[in-house]
DNA sequence: CGGTATCCGCCTCGATACTG
DNA sequence: CAGTATCGAGGCGGATACCG
């Protein structure tokens, strides 16, 4: 077993395939459109709000704020606010967030790496069905 | 075999953090609500449409169909239809789909394993801010 | 069985304006 | 700078009906 997690999945009480399981919600925060990109960015280090906003191309203030709150609540992101003027807030990953980001980035890099294959597959698919 | 990707990410032309990059779309198919669960299920083997529907608790016919089409178009899922009566269609992962599912499951299992920590973090967060 | 077509509510998301 | 408040459009997704 090359698993680094501690137990056999079948023995765990949390099964993401089950509709009611809270792990599904957290998985959605992590893998969601902005969640994945935010965690990916924070893996590189600490960011301030607007730095993050520029890094994650296309995210709105509202969605970034919402995303950060969800990730903070799940214990993946740490928010450090300094009561200065102008205010300064730094976002970093927690140890758990870092573990999650590692795996997420593995996935992201794999996707980026295999995009030529994906693009070829799309062309083939569209060539057959695209006559629509 | 540790890293199976071939190049340094910085050298690749596909950057998921860029709004216009097609890799972002594929990442969303993979990590999306139903995409991730569908790939996770198919990692266990071949499934027929309604088997999959039962396995992925809560998915509707429409969304499963839509999800499978997107994944097939991206070259992650192979669809094998037998022209029998009644019809029989089997879905399996392509080699690329299998690679992707491996990483995705790594993430999913980590999340399931760490849910106690997540749940604690939520309680702490809600205790402080929940007094709303 | 394995889907597609259509309708439609709701909730996400983006744009804008405003606050500390 | 670091957000919150509000609003309106659109698309996600469920329910239903129907086809091969």
mmCIF file of C-alpha atoms (C1' of nucleotides) in Angstrom:
data_model
loop_
_atom_site.group_PDB
_atom_site.id
_atom_site.type_symbol
_atom_site.label_atom_id
_atom_site.label_comp_id
_atom_site.label_asym_id
_atom_site.label_seq_id
_atom_site.Cartn_x
_atom_site.Cartn_y
_atom_site.Cartn_z
ATOM 1 C CA UNK A 1 0.000 0.000 0.000
ATOM 2 C CA UNK A 2 1.537 3.188 -1.210
ATOM 3 C CA UNK A 3 -1.111 5.136 0.650
ATOM 4 C CA UNK A 4 0.150 7.792 3.010
ATOM 5 C CA UNK A 5 -3.220 8.119 4.657
ATOM 6 C CA UNK A 6 -3.560 6.110 7.805
ATOM 7 C CA UNK A 7 -6.364 3.673 7.149
ATOM 8 C CA UNK A 8 -8.077 1.660 4.484
ATOM 9 C CA UNK A 9 -10.694 3.898 2.880
ATOM 10 C CA UNK A 10 -13.367 1.305 3.385
ATOM 11 C CA UNK A 11 -12.919 1.526 7.134
ATOM 12 C CA UNK A 12 -13.361 5.281 7.339
ATOM 13 C CA UNK A 13 -16.626 6.785 8.423
ATOM 14 C CA UNK A 14 -16.379 9.490 5.768
ATOM 15 C CA UNK A 15 -17.390 8.386 2.291
ATOM 16 C CA UNK A 16 -17.440 11.130 -0.291
ATOM 17 C CA UNK A 17 -19.629 9.030 -2.579
ATOM 18 C CA UNK A 18 -22.446 9.282 -0.105
ATOM 19 C CA UNK A 19 -24.721 12.242 -0.654
ATOM 20 C CA UNK A 20 -24.996 13.122 3.008
ATOM 21 C CA UNK A 21 -21.300 12.968 3.881
ATOM 22 C CA UNK A 22 -19.741 16.290 4.988
ATOM 23 C CA UNK A 23 -16.534 15.321 3.198
ATOM 24 C CA UNK A 24 -18.299 15.990 -0.075
ATOM 25 C CA UNK A 25 -18.832 19.606 0.860
ATOM 26 C CA UNK A 26 -15.196 20.083 1.767
ATOM 27 C CA UNK A 27 -14.111 18.330 -1.420
ATOM 28 C CA UNK A 28 -16.205 20.818 -3.340
ATOM 29 C CA UNK A 29 -14.586 23.750 -1.572
ATOM 30 C CA UNK A 30 -11.173 22.327 -2.410
ATOM 31 C CA UNK A 31 -11.806 21.314 -5.995
ATOM 32 C CA UNK A 32 -14.210 24.071 -6.884
ATOM 33 C CA UNK A 33 -13.423 26.549 -9.618
ATOM 34 C CA UNK A 34 -11.831 29.143 -7.322
ATOM 35 C CA UNK A 35 -10.936 26.908 -4.391
ATOM 36 C CA UNK A 36 -8.469 24.863 -6.403
ATOM 37 C CA UNK A 37 -6.792 27.910 -7.912
ATOM 38 C CA UNK A 38 -6.627 29.709 -4.576
ATOM 39 C CA UNK A 39 -5.011 26.737 -2.830
ATOM 40 C CA UNK A 40 -2.668 26.341 -5.777
ATOM 41 C CA UNK A 41 -1.574 29.964 -5.507
ATOM 42 C CA UNK A 42 -1.122 29.861 -1.732
ATOM 43 C CA UNK A 43 1.128 26.831 -2.087
ATOM 44 C CA UNK A 44 3.764 29.252 -3.341
ATOM 45 C CA UNK A 45 3.685 31.250 -0.149
ATOM 46 C CA UNK A 46 1.868 34.008 1.662
ATOM 47 C CA UNK A 47 -0.386 36.376 -0.257
ATOM 48 C CA UNK A 48 -2.375 39.481 0.526
ATOM 49 C CA UNK A 49 -5.925 39.778 -0.685
ATOM 50 C CA UNK A 50 -5.299 41.788 -3.809
ATOM 51 C CA UNK A 51 -2.134 39.892 -4.664
ATOM 52 C CA UNK A 52 -4.209 36.755 -4.671
ATOM 53 C CA UNK A 53 -6.836 38.460 -6.748
ATOM 54 C CA UNK A 54 -4.276 39.295 -9.400
ATOM 55 C CA UNK A 55 -2.724 35.856 -9.274
ATOM 56 C CA UNK A 56 -6.000 34.027 -9.737
ATOM 57 C CA UNK A 57 -6.896 35.529 -13.067
ATOM 58 C CA UNK A 58 -10.590 36.283 -13.407
ATOM 59 C CA UNK A 59 -11.782 35.909 -9.834
ATOM 60 C CA UNK A 60 -14.064 38.647 -8.523
ATOM 61 C CA UNK A 61 -13.672 40.241 -5.098
ATOM 62 C CA UNK A 62 -16.832 38.590 -3.960
ATOM 63 C CA UNK A 63 -15.863 35.090 -5.016
ATOM 64 C CA UNK A 64 -12.344 35.346 -3.634
ATOM 65 C CA UNK A 65 -13.691 36.549 -0.310
ATOM 66 C CA UNK A 66 -16.268 33.784 -0.234
ATOM 67 C CA UNK A 67 -13.706 31.148 -1.223
ATOM 68 C CA UNK A 68 -11.219 32.260 1.419
ATOM 69 C CA UNK A 69 -13.879 32.167 4.123
ATOM 70 C CA UNK A 70 -14.896 28.629 3.201
ATOM 71 C CA UNK A 71 -11.286 27.431 3.156
ATOM 72 C CA UNK A 72 -10.537 29.182 6.425
ATOM 73 C CA UNK A 73 -13.558 27.601 8.038
ATOM 74 C CA UNK A 74 -12.441 24.152 6.874
ATOM 75 C CA UNK A 75 -9.038 24.778 8.456
ATOM 76 C CA UNK A 76 -7.091 24.862 5.201
ATOM 77 C CA UNK A 77 -6.219 28.546 5.121
ATOM 78 C CA UNK A 78 -4.954 30.807 7.891
ATOM 79 C CA UNK A 79 -5.927 34.475 7.891
ATOM 80 C CA UNK A 80 -3.626 36.922 9.643
ATOM 81 C CA UNK A 81 -4.926 40.451 9.958
ATOM 82 C CA UNK A 82 -2.774 43.310 11.219
ATOM 83 C CA UNK A 83 -4.729 46.204 12.708
ATOM 84 C CA UNK A 84 -2.659 48.819 10.925
ATOM 85 C CA UNK A 85 -3.799 51.602 8.685
ATOM 86 C CA UNK A 86 -4.060 50.877 5.847
ATOM 87 C CA UNK A 87 -5.049 47.349 6.882
ATOM 88 C CA UNK A 88 -2.855 44.426 5.918
ATOM 89 C CA UNK A 89 -4.116 40.863 5.770
ATOM 90 C CA UNK A 90 -1.981 37.885 4.880
ATOM 91 C CA UNK A 91 -3.290 34.503 3.825
ATOM 92 C CA UNK A 92 -1.256 31.346 4.246
ATOM 93 C CA UNK A 93 -1.896 27.621 4.138
ATOM 94 C CA UNK A 94 -2.254 25.636 7.328
ATOM 95 C CA UNK A 95 -0.309 22.347 7.509
ATOM 96 C CA UNK A 96 -3.465 20.544 6.420
ATOM 97 C CA UNK A 97 -4.001 23.054 3.636
ATOM 98 C CA UNK A 98 -0.469 22.427 2.480
ATOM 99 C CA UNK A 99 -1.005 18.681 2.294
ATOM 100 C CA UNK A 100 -4.162 19.224 0.299
ATOM 101 C CA UNK A 101 -2.518 21.755 -1.992
ATOM 102 C CA UNK A 102 0.322 19.328 -2.718
ATOM 103 C CA UNK A 103 -2.069 16.720 -4.034
ATOM 104 C CA UNK A 104 -4.118 19.293 -5.859
ATOM 105 C CA UNK A 105 -1.032 20.652 -7.592
ATOM 106 C CA UNK A 106 -0.049 17.138 -8.563
ATOM 107 C CA UNK A 107 -3.348 16.947 -10.354
ATOM 108 C CA UNK A 108 -3.062 20.414 -11.854
ATOM 109 C CA UNK A 109 0.419 19.809 -13.189
ATOM 110 C CA UNK A 110 -0.634 16.493 -14.644
ATOM 111 C CA UNK A 111 -3.495 18.213 -16.449
ATOM 112 C CA UNK A 112 -1.269 20.985 -17.754
ATOM 113 C CA UNK A 113 1.249 18.411 -18.901
ATOM 114 C CA UNK A 114 -1.324 16.269 -20.687
ATOM 115 C CA UNK A 115 -3.245 19.074 -22.365
ATOM 116 C CA UNK A 116 -1.881 18.206 -25.829
ATOM 117 C CA UNK A 117 -3.441 14.756 -25.441
ATOM 118 C CA UNK A 118 -6.691 16.267 -24.240
ATOM 119 C CA UNK A 119 -6.795 18.677 -27.150
ATOM 120 C CA UNK A 120 -6.212 15.839 -29.611
ATOM 121 C CA UNK A 121 -8.998 13.832 -28.022
ATOM 122 C CA UNK A 122 -11.347 16.795 -28.364
ATOM 123 C CA UNK A 123 -10.562 17.196 -32.032
ATOM 124 C CA UNK A 124 -11.242 13.539 -32.683
ATOM 125 C CA UNK A 125 -14.475 13.705 -30.716
ATOM 126 C CA UNK A 126 -15.651 16.833 -32.486
ATOM 127 C CA UNK A 127 -14.667 15.471 -35.888
ATOM 128 C CA UNK A 128 -17.032 12.538 -35.402
ATOM 129 C CA UNK A 129 -19.862 14.170 -33.519
ATOM 130 C CA UNK A 130 -19.209 17.775 -34.399
ATOM 131 C CA UNK A 131 -21.030 17.496 -37.727
ATOM 132 C CA UNK A 132 -24.012 18.630 -35.681
ATOM 133 C CA UNK B 1 7.981 5.602 -10.745
ATOM 134 C CA UNK B 2 7.458 8.803 -8.891
ATOM 135 C CA UNK B 3 6.893 11.685 -11.255
ATOM 136 C CA UNK B 4 5.235 10.596 -14.455
ATOM 137 C CA UNK B 5 4.991 14.090 -15.895
ATOM 138 C CA UNK B 6 7.684 14.880 -18.385
ATOM 139 C CA UNK B 7 8.679 18.502 -17.947
ATOM 140 C CA UNK B 8 9.103 21.325 -15.516
ATOM 141 C CA UNK B 9 5.738 23.053 -15.122
ATOM 142 C CA UNK B 10 7.280 26.463 -15.716
ATOM 143 C CA UNK B 11 8.226 25.444 -19.226
ATOM 144 C CA UNK B 12 4.768 24.357 -20.237
ATOM 145 C CA UNK B 13 2.554 26.515 -22.415
ATOM 146 C CA UNK B 14 -0.548 25.608 -20.416
ATOM 147 C CA UNK B 15 -1.054 27.655 -17.266
ATOM 148 C CA UNK B 16 -4.232 26.956 -15.386
ATOM 149 C CA UNK B 17 -3.974 30.234 -13.508
ATOM 150 C CA UNK B 18 -4.535 32.117 -16.720
ATOM 151 C CA UNK B 19 -8.165 32.867 -17.451
ATOM 152 C CA UNK B 20 -7.930 32.007 -21.124
ATOM 153 C CA UNK B 21 -6.106 28.686 -20.788
ATOM 154 C CA UNK B 22 -8.048 25.625 -21.976
ATOM 155 C CA UNK B 23 -6.505 23.590 -19.162
ATOM 156 C CA UNK B 24 -8.749 25.454 -16.756
ATOM 157 C CA UNK B 25 -11.834 24.099 -18.497
ATOM 158 C CA UNK B 26 -10.556 20.540 -18.331
ATOM 159 C CA UNK B 27 -9.583 20.980 -14.687
ATOM 160 C CA UNK B 28 -13.143 22.048 -14.012
ATOM 161 C CA UNK B 29 -14.524 18.955 -15.728
ATOM 162 C CA UNK B 30 -12.215 16.790 -13.641
ATOM 163 C CA UNK B 31 -12.676 18.480 -10.293
ATOM 164 C CA UNK B 32 -16.296 19.492 -10.742
ATOM 165 C CA UNK B 33 -18.981 18.249 -8.435
ATOM 166 C CA UNK B 34 -19.888 15.205 -10.535
ATOM 167 C CA UNK B 35 -16.722 14.877 -12.583
ATOM 168 C CA UNK B 36 -14.573 14.039 -9.575
ATOM 169 C CA UNK B 37 -17.007 11.472 -8.237
ATOM 170 C CA UNK B 38 -17.506 9.878 -11.648
ATOM 171 C CA UNK B 39 -13.773 9.499 -12.226
ATOM 172 C CA UNK B 40 -13.396 8.190 -8.693
ATOM 173 C CA UNK B 41 -16.048 5.548 -9.287
ATOM 174 C CA UNK B 42 -14.642 4.484 -12.660
ATOM 175 C CA UNK B 43 -11.234 3.973 -11.088
ATOM 176 C CA UNK B 44 -12.683 0.818 -9.571
ATOM 177 C CA UNK B 45 -13.478 -0.632 -12.968
ATOM 178 C CA UNK B 46 -16.033 -0.650 -15.739
ATOM 179 C CA UNK B 47 -19.561 0.587 -15.063
ATOM 180 C CA UNK B 48 -22.786 0.736 -16.976
ATOM 181 C CA UNK B 49 -24.803 3.932 -16.992
ATOM 182 C CA UNK B 50 -27.255 3.061 -14.267
ATOM 183 C CA UNK B 51 -24.632 1.338 -12.149
ATOM 184 C CA UNK B 52 -22.721 4.568 -12.172
ATOM 185 C CA UNK B 53 -25.849 6.485 -11.359
ATOM 186 C CA UNK B 54 -26.397 4.372 -8.257
ATOM 187 C CA UNK B 55 -22.751 4.564 -7.242
ATOM 188 C CA UNK B 56 -22.571 8.337 -7.450
ATOM 189 C CA UNK B 57 -25.235 9.077 -4.902
ATOM 190 C CA UNK B 58 -27.428 12.007 -5.861
ATOM 191 C CA UNK B 59 -26.491 12.516 -9.492
ATOM 192 C CA UNK B 60 -29.370 12.980 -11.932
ATOM 193 C CA UNK B 61 -29.555 11.282 -15.337
ATOM 194 C CA UNK B 62 -29.006 14.580 -17.024
ATOM 195 C CA UNK B 63 -25.923 15.554 -15.072
ATOM 196 C CA UNK B 64 -24.357 12.111 -15.323
ATOM 197 C CA UNK B 65 -24.907 12.120 -19.064
ATOM 198 C CA UNK B 66 -23.478 15.617 -19.394
ATOM 199 C CA UNK B 67 -20.509 14.759 -17.181
ATOM 200 C CA UNK B 68 -19.704 11.591 -19.122
ATOM 201 C CA UNK B 69 -19.840 13.439 -22.418
ATOM 202 C CA UNK B 70 -17.450 16.108 -21.186
ATOM 203 C CA UNK B 71 -15.015 13.522 -19.840
ATOM 204 C CA UNK B 72 -15.249 11.465 -23.003
ATOM 205 C CA UNK B 73 -14.569 14.524 -25.124
ATOM 206 C CA UNK B 74 -11.498 15.326 -23.028
ATOM 207 C CA UNK B 75 -10.232 11.784 -23.607
ATOM 208 C CA UNK B 76 -10.525 10.667 -19.995
ATOM 209 C CA UNK B 77 -13.417 8.242 -20.367
ATOM 210 C CA UNK B 78 -14.033 5.581 -23.006
ATOM 211 C CA UNK B 79 -17.608 4.762 -23.993
ATOM 212 C CA UNK B 80 -18.291 1.305 -25.404
ATOM 213 C CA UNK B 81 -21.786 0.749 -26.771
ATOM 214 C CA UNK B 82 -22.986 -2.697 -27.795
ATOM 215 C CA UNK B 83 -25.787 -2.655 -30.353
ATOM 216 C CA UNK B 84 -27.771 -5.343 -28.559
ATOM 217 C CA UNK B 85 -31.318 -5.250 -27.350
ATOM 218 C CA UNK B 86 -31.649 -4.131 -24.655
ATOM 219 C CA UNK B 87 -28.681 -1.845 -25.257
ATOM 220 C CA UNK B 88 -25.585 -2.181 -23.125
ATOM 221 C CA UNK B 89 -23.072 0.608 -22.675
ATOM 222 C CA UNK B 90 -19.918 0.324 -20.627
ATOM 223 C CA UNK B 91 -17.828 3.200 -19.413
ATOM 224 C CA UNK B 92 -14.169 2.801 -18.585
ATOM 225 C CA UNK B 93 -11.217 5.090 -17.965
ATOM 226 C CA UNK B 94 -8.669 5.695 -20.689
ATOM 227 C CA UNK B 95 -4.995 5.475 -19.652
ATOM 228 C CA UNK B 96 -4.989 9.241 -19.232
ATOM 229 C CA UNK B 97 -8.218 9.082 -17.267
ATOM 230 C CA UNK B 98 -6.650 6.505 -15.009
ATOM 231 C CA UNK B 99 -3.671 8.723 -14.274
ATOM 232 C CA UNK B 100 -5.967 11.600 -13.474
ATOM 233 C CA UNK B 101 -8.222 9.442 -11.305
ATOM 234 C CA UNK B 102 -5.217 8.207 -9.322
ATOM 235 C CA UNK B 103 -4.280 11.731 -8.313
ATOM 236 C CA UNK B 104 -7.859 12.685 -7.700
ATOM 237 C CA UNK B 105 -8.369 9.703 -5.423
ATOM 238 C CA UNK B 106 -5.209 10.601 -3.562
ATOM 239 C CA UNK B 107 -6.853 13.914 -2.830
ATOM 240 C CA UNK B 108 -10.228 12.379 -1.996
ATOM 241 C CA UNK B 109 -8.742 9.856 0.411
ATOM 242 C CA UNK B 110 -6.708 12.548 2.089
ATOM 243 C CA UNK B 111 -9.851 14.607 2.579
ATOM 244 C CA UNK B 112 -11.795 11.665 3.951
ATOM 245 C CA UNK B 113 -8.927 10.836 6.277
ATOM 246 C CA UNK B 114 -8.592 14.390 7.567
ATOM 247 C CA UNK B 115 -12.276 15.130 8.022
ATOM 248 C CA UNK B 116 -12.039 14.995 11.832
ATOM 249 C CA UNK B 117 -9.530 17.846 11.667
ATOM 250 C CA UNK B 118 -11.745 19.760 9.267
ATOM 251 C CA UNK B 119 -14.760 19.311 11.502
ATOM 252 C CA UNK B 120 -12.816 20.570 14.516
ATOM 253 C CA UNK B 121 -11.671 23.611 12.568
ATOM 254 C CA UNK B 122 -15.251 24.364 11.621
ATOM 255 C CA UNK B 123 -16.406 24.186 15.200
ATOM 256 C CA UNK B 124 -13.700 26.578 16.297
ATOM 257 C CA UNK B 125 -14.504 28.956 13.456
ATOM 258 C CA UNK B 126 -18.218 28.882 14.160
ATOM 259 C CA UNK B 127 -17.677 29.298 17.904
ATOM 260 C CA UNK B 128 -15.891 32.591 17.278
ATOM 261 C CA UNK B 129 -17.824 33.985 14.345
ATOM 262 C CA UNK B 130 -21.015 32.018 14.706
ATOM 263 C CA UNK B 131 -22.265 34.368 17.431
ATOM 264 C CA UNK B 132 -23.068 36.540 14.414
ATOM 265 C "C1'" DC C 1 -31.601 -0.118 -20.553
ATOM 266 C "C1'" DG C 2 -29.601 4.159 -21.964
ATOM 267 C "C1'" DG C 3 -30.280 7.937 -22.963
ATOM 268 C "C1'" DT C 4 -32.287 12.978 -25.185
ATOM 269 C "C1'" DA C 5 -35.595 17.050 -24.981
ATOM 270 C "C1'" DT C 6 -37.873 20.527 -22.612
ATOM 271 C "C1'" DC C 7 -39.309 23.303 -19.014
ATOM 272 C "C1'" DC C 8 -38.286 26.120 -15.172
ATOM 273 C "C1'" DG C 9 -36.876 27.473 -10.347
ATOM 274 C "C1'" DC C 10 -33.103 28.810 -7.770
ATOM 275 C "C1'" DC C 11 -28.752 29.996 -6.595
ATOM 276 C "C1'" DT C 12 -24.379 31.113 -8.189
ATOM 277 C "C1'" DC C 13 -21.753 34.524 -9.917
ATOM 278 C "C1'" DG C 14 -20.254 39.149 -11.772
ATOM 279 C "C1'" DA C 15 -20.787 44.196 -11.631
ATOM 280 C "C1'" DT C 16 -21.302 48.036 -9.011
ATOM 281 C "C1'" DA C 17 -21.467 50.841 -5.053
ATOM 282 C "C1'" DC C 18 -20.199 51.584 -0.578
ATOM 283 C "C1'" DT C 19 -17.570 51.169 4.212
ATOM 284 C "C1'" DG C 20 -13.718 50.941 7.776
ATOM 285 C "C1'" DC D 1 -6.130 48.096 1.202
ATOM 286 C "C1'" DA D 2 -9.588 44.775 2.442
ATOM 287 C "C1'" DG D 3 -13.419 43.780 2.256
ATOM 288 C "C1'" DT D 4 -19.303 43.866 2.663
ATOM 289 C "C1'" DA D 5 -24.049 44.938 0.516
ATOM 290 C "C1'" DT D 6 -27.082 44.733 -3.009
ATOM 291 C "C1'" DC D 7 -29.070 43.469 -7.298
ATOM 292 C "C1'" DG D 8 -29.956 41.327 -11.638
ATOM 293 C "C1'" DA D 9 -28.916 37.869 -15.377
ATOM 294 C "C1'" DG D 10 -27.780 33.376 -16.592
ATOM 295 C "C1'" DG D 11 -26.710 28.883 -16.229
ATOM 296 C "C1'" DC D 12 -26.767 24.813 -13.261
ATOM 297 C "C1'" DG D 13 -29.313 21.224 -12.156
ATOM 298 C "C1'" DG D 14 -33.822 18.641 -10.948
ATOM 299 C "C1'" DA D 15 -38.281 16.794 -12.675
ATOM 300 C "C1'" DT D 16 -40.743 15.064 -16.196
ATOM 301 C "C1'" DA D 17 -41.784 13.228 -20.592
ATOM 302 C "C1'" DC D 18 -40.477 10.763 -24.334
ATOM 303 C "C1'" DC D 19 -37.489 7.883 -27.880
ATOM 304 C "C1'" DG D 20 -34.417 3.807 -29.775
#
